[in-house]
Structures are given as structure tokens and as C-alpha cells.
Tab-separated table of C-alpha atoms in Angstrom:
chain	number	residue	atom	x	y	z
V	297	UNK	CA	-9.602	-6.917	-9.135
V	298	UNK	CA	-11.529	-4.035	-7.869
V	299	UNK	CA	-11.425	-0.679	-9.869
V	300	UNK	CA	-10.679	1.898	-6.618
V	301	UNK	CA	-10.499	5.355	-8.423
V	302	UNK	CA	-8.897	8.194	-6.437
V	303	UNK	CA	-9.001	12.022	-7.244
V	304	UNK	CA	-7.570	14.230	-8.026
V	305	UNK	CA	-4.444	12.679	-9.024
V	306	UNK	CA	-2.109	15.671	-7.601
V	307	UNK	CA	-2.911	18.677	-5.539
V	308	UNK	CA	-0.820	21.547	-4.463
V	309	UNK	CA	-1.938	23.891	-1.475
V	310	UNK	CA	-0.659	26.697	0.143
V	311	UNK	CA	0.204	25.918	3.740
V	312	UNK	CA	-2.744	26.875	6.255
V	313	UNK	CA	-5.830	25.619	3.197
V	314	UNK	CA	-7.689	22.447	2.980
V	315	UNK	CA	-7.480	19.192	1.229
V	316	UNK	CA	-9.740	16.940	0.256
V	317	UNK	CA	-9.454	13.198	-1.766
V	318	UNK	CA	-12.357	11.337	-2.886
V	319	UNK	CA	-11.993	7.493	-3.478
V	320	UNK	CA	-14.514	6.376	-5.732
V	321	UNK	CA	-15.964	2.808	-6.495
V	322	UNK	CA	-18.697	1.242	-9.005
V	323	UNK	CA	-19.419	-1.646	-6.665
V	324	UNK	CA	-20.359	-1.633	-2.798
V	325	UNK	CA	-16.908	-1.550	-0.150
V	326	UNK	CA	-16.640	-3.966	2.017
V	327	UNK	CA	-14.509	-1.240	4.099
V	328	UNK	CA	-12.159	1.174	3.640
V	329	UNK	CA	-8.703	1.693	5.067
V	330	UNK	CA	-6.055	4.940	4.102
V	331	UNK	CA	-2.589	5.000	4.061
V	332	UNK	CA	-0.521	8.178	3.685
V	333	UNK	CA	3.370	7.195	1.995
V	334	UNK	CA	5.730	9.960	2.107
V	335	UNK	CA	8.099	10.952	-0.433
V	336	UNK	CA	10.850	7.863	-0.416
V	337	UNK	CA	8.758	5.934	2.066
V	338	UNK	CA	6.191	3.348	2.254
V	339	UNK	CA	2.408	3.364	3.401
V	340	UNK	CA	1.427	4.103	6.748
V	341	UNK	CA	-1.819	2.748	8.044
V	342	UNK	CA	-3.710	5.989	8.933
V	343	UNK	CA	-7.414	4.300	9.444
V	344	UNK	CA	-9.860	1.973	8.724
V	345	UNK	CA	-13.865	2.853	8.210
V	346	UNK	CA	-16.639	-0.109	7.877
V	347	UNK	CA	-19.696	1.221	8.365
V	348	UNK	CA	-22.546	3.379	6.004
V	349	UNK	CA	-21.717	6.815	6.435
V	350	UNK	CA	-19.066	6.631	9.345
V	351	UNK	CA	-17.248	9.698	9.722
V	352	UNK	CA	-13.519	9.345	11.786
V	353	UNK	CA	-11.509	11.860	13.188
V	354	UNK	CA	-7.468	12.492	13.585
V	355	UNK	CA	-6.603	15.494	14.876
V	356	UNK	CA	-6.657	17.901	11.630
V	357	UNK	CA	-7.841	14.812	9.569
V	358	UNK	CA	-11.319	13.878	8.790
V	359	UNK	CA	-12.386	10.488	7.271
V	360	UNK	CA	-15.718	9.388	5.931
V	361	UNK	CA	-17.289	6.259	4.606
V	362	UNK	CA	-20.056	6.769	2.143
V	363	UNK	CA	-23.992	6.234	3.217
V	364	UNK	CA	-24.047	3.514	0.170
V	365	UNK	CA	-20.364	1.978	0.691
V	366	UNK	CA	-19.350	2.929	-3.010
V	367	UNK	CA	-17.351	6.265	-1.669
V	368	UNK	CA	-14.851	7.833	0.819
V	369	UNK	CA	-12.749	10.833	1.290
V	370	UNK	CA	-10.319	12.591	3.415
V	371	UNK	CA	-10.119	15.964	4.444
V	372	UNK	CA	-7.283	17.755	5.875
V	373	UNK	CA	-8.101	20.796	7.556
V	374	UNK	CA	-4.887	23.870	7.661
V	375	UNK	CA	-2.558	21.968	5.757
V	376	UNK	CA	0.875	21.943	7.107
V	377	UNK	CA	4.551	20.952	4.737
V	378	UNK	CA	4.319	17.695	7.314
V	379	UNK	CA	1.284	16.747	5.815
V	380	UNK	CA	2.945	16.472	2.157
V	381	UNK	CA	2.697	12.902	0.376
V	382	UNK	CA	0.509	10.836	-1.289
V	383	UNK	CA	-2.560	9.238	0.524
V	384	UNK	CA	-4.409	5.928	-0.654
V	385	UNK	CA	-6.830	4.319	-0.063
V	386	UNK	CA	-7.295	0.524	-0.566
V	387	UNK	CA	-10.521	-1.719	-0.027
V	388	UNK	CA	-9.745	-4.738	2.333
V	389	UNK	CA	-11.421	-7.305	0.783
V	390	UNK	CA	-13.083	-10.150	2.958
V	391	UNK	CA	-12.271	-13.748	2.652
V	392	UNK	CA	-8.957	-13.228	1.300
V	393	UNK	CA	-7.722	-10.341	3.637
V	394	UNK	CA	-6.579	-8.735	0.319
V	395	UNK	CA	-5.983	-4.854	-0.506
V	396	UNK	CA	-6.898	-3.502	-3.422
V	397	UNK	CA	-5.030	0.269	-3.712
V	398	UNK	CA	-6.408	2.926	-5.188
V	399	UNK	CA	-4.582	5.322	-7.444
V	400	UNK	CA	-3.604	7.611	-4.909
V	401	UNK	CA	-3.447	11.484	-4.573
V	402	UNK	CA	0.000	13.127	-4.400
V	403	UNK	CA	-0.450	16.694	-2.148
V	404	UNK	CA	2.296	19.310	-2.125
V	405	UNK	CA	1.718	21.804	0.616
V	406	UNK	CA	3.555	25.210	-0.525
V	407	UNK	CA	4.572	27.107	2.801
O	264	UNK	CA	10.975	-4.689	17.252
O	265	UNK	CA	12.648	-3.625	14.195
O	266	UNK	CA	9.458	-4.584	12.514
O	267	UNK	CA	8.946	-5.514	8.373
O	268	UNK	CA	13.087	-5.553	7.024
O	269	UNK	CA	13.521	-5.669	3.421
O	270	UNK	CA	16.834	-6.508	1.960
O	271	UNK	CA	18.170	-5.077	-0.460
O	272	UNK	CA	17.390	-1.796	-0.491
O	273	UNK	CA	18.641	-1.002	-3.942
O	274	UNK	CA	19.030	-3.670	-6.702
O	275	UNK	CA	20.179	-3.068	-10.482
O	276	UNK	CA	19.849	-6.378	-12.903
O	277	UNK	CA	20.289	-7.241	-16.247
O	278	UNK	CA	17.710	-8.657	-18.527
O	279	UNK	CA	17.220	-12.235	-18.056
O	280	UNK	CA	19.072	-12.377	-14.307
O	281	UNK	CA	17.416	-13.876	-11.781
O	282	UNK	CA	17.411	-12.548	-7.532
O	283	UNK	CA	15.573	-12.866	-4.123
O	284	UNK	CA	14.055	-9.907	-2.303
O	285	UNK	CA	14.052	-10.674	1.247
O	286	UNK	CA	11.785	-9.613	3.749
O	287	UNK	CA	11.450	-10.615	7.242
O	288	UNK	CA	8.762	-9.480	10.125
O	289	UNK	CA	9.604	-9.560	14.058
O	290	UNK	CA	5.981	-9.537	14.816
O	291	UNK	CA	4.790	-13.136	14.689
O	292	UNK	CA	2.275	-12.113	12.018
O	293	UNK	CA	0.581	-15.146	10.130
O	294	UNK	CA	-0.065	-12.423	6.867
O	295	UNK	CA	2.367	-11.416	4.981
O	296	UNK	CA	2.171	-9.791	1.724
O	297	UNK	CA	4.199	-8.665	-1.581
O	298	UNK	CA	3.552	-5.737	-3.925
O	299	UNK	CA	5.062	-3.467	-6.211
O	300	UNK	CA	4.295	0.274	-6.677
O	301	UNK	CA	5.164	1.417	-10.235
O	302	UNK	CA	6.226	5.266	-10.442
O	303	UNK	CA	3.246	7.195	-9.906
O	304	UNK	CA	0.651	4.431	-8.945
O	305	UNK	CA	-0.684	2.652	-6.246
O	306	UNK	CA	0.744	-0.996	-4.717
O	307	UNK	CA	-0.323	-3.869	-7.004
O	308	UNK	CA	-0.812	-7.189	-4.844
O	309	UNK	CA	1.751	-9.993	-5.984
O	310	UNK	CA	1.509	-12.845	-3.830
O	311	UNK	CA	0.754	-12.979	-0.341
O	312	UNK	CA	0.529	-15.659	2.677
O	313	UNK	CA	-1.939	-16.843	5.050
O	314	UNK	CA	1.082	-18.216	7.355
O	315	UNK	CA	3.731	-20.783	6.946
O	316	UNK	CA	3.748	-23.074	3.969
O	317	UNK	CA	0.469	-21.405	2.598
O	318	UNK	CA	0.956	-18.614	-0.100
O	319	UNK	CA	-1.291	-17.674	-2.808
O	320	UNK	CA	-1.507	-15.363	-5.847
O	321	UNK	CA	-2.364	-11.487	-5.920
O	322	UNK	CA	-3.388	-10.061	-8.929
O	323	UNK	CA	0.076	-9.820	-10.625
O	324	UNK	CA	2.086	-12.941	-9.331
O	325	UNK	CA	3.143	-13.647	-13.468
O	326	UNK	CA	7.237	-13.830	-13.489
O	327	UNK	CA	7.517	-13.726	-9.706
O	328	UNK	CA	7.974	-16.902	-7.064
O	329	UNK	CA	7.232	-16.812	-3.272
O	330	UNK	CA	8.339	-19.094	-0.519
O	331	UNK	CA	6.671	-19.014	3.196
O	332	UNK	CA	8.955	-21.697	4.911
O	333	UNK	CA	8.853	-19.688	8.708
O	334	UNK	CA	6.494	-17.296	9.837
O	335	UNK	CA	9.191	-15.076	9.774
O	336	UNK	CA	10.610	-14.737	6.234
O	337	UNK	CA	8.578	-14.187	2.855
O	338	UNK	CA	11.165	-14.202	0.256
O	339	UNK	CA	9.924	-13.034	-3.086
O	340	UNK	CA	11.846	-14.516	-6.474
O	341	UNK	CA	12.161	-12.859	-9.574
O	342	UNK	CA	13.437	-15.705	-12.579
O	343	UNK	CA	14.061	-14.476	-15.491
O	344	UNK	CA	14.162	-10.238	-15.018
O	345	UNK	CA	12.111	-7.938	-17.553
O	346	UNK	CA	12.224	-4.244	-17.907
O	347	UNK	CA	8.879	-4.220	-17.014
O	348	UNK	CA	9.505	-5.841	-13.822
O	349	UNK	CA	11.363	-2.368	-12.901
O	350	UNK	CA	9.560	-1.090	-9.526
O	351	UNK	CA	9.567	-0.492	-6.045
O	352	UNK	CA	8.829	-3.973	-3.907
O	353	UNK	CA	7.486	-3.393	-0.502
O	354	UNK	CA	6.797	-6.280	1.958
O	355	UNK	CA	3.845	-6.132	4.326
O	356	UNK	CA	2.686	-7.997	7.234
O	357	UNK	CA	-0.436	-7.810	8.766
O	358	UNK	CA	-1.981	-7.646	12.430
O	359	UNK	CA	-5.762	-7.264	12.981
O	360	UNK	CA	-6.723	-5.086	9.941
O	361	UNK	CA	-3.383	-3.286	9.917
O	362	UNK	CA	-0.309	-3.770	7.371
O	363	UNK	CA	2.793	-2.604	8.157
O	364	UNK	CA	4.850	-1.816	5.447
O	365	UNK	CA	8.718	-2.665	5.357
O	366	UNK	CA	11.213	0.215	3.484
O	367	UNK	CA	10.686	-1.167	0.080
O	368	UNK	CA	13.365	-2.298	-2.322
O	369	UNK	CA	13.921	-0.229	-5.353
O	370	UNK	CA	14.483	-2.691	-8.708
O	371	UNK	CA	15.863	-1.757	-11.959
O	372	UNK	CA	15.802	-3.972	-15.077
O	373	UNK	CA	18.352	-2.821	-17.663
């Protein structure tokens, strides 16, 4: 399957800084979808990006695809403890309708 | 709709035991999918379905069964339980480009 690397692996931030994950990948994305799972929980779909360099916005959240396709990242602006869990993200491969996870990034917000 | 269900929620087996995670969706979705999330990592794709009587393999389907009878239910079976088979199952069906994830069911292999 496809190698989806995610960093860093953990991060801990005071309450009120930033956060940023990168997903990284050695072959073009098809697209790009995140999921956020709280502690004890499962994913939750947060978004989906497709094209070269798209750039999506959620409130405090920031999501951008890559101009080549081979890289994304999420940034979380003022941090709050609601905001604490670990965020994926997964390629959605075509054909199959398959996701392929990457290795996630665990964020502790410290109020 | 109560959504992706997953039963059990907890299970604890011995080597060599056999079970069936359940997992049914409300949503009429034709995907459905299985994975497991090992402590610390991300969800590893078991099986998954295309809609009823059509499954097909993920990328670690070895030691595990699937059935897709109604478009409702996507059992998973485990024959056989391994220790390394200890993980957290979650169920997902999907709509559009969307999965929804069900609760998960946490699995110990002693």
C-alpha cells in the first residue's frame, strides 16, 4: 500500500499557540481527506482536498493540498483543550474507494 | 439514525478462540469497511465491501473472514485468535467521499 508519512508524531501546545501536521508522500495523491479521533473515539471526517495547491478553511482550521499532490498539512490556529487528539490523514485511493491512513499526529493542548 | 453500531464493545479471548465483530449501518450505504488501529498507529484496511455479496481484501485481511449478506450488516470473523490480532476494530461505511466511523471494538488476545 501507499507509504503516507505524518509528522511530528506527538505535539504538546500551550492553549492559545498554533499547530501544524505535515502529511508527506513519495508518490503523487490522488486526494487527501483528514480525520481528527479523540482520545477513546474513532475518526471523524474533518475534510477532503483534490486539487494542486487547494487551501480549505474551518473556522480556526486551515487545510492545504500540495502544488505537486505529494504533500498536505493542517494548521490550527489558538489551540484550544477541545482541539486535543490525534489527526490523520489518509489518501482515498481511486478505483477501489480505499484509504490508506497515515501515521497520525497525537496533539495535547496544555491550558 | 443511530448510524455505524459495533457490537461488542469490549472483547477478551484466548489464544486459538474464534468470534464475530458485528457491525451494522442505518444509512443504506453500499461501502462498508473493516480496520484495525494498533496502539499508537493509524487504521490498517482489512477487508471492505462494494455492497451486498461483494467483499474484497484490504491490505491485512490474513486470519480474518468477512460476510456482506445485507446492505446492512458487515460482520467481521476472527478463526483462530493470535496475540497479534490484539487491537481496536472499527467499522466504517461510506457516503460520497465520507466514512463514518462506528465506536470501535476493543480486542484482546491472551
Amino acid at each position: 500500500g501507499q507509504q503516507v508519512m505524518q509528522i511530528p508524531q506527538y505535539q504538546h501546545v500551550q492553549e492559545g499557540e498554533d499547530f501544524t501536521t505535515y502529511c508527506n508522500s513519495s508518490t503523487t495523491l490522488s486526494n487527501i481527506q483528514w480525520y481528527k479521533q479523540r482520545p477513546g473515539g474513532h475518526p471523524v471526517f474533518l475534510i477532503q482536498l483534490v486539487k494542486s495547491g487547494e487551501v480549505k478553511k474551518q473556522k480556526r482550521l486551515t487545510f492545504q493540498f500540495g502544488e505537486a499532490k505529494k504533500n498536505s498539512s493542517l494548521h490550527i490556529t489558538a489551540t484550544q483543550t477541545t482541539d486535543v487528539g490525534t489527526y490523520f490523514c489518509a489518501e482515498l485511493q481511486t478505483g477501489a474507494n480505499n484509504l490508506f491512513f497515515g501515521t497520525g499526529t497525537r496533539l495535547t493542548v496544555i491550558p | 439514525n443511530a448510524g455505524v453500531t459495533q457490537t461488542p464493545k469490549f472483547r477478551i479471548l484466548k489464544i486459538g478462540q474464534s468470534m464475530t465483530l458485528q457491525c451494522t449501518q442505518d444509512m443504506n450505504h453500499n461501502y462498508m469497511y473493516w480496520y484495525r488501529q494498533d496502539p499508537g498507529m493509524g487504521l490498517k484496511l482489512i477487508y471492505y465491501s462494494v455492497g451486498a455479496g461483494i467483499t474484497d481484501k484490504g491490505e491485512v485481511p490474513n486470519g480474518y473472514n468477512v460476510s456482506r449478506s445485507t446492505t446492512e450488516d458487515f460482520p467481521l470473523r476472527l478463526e483462530l485468535a493470535a496475540p497479534s490480532q490484539t487491537s481496536v476494530y472499527f467499522c466504517a461505511s461510506k457516503y460520497g467521499n465520507e466514512q463514518f466511523f462506528g465506536p470501535g471494538t476493543r480486542l484482546t488476545v491472551l
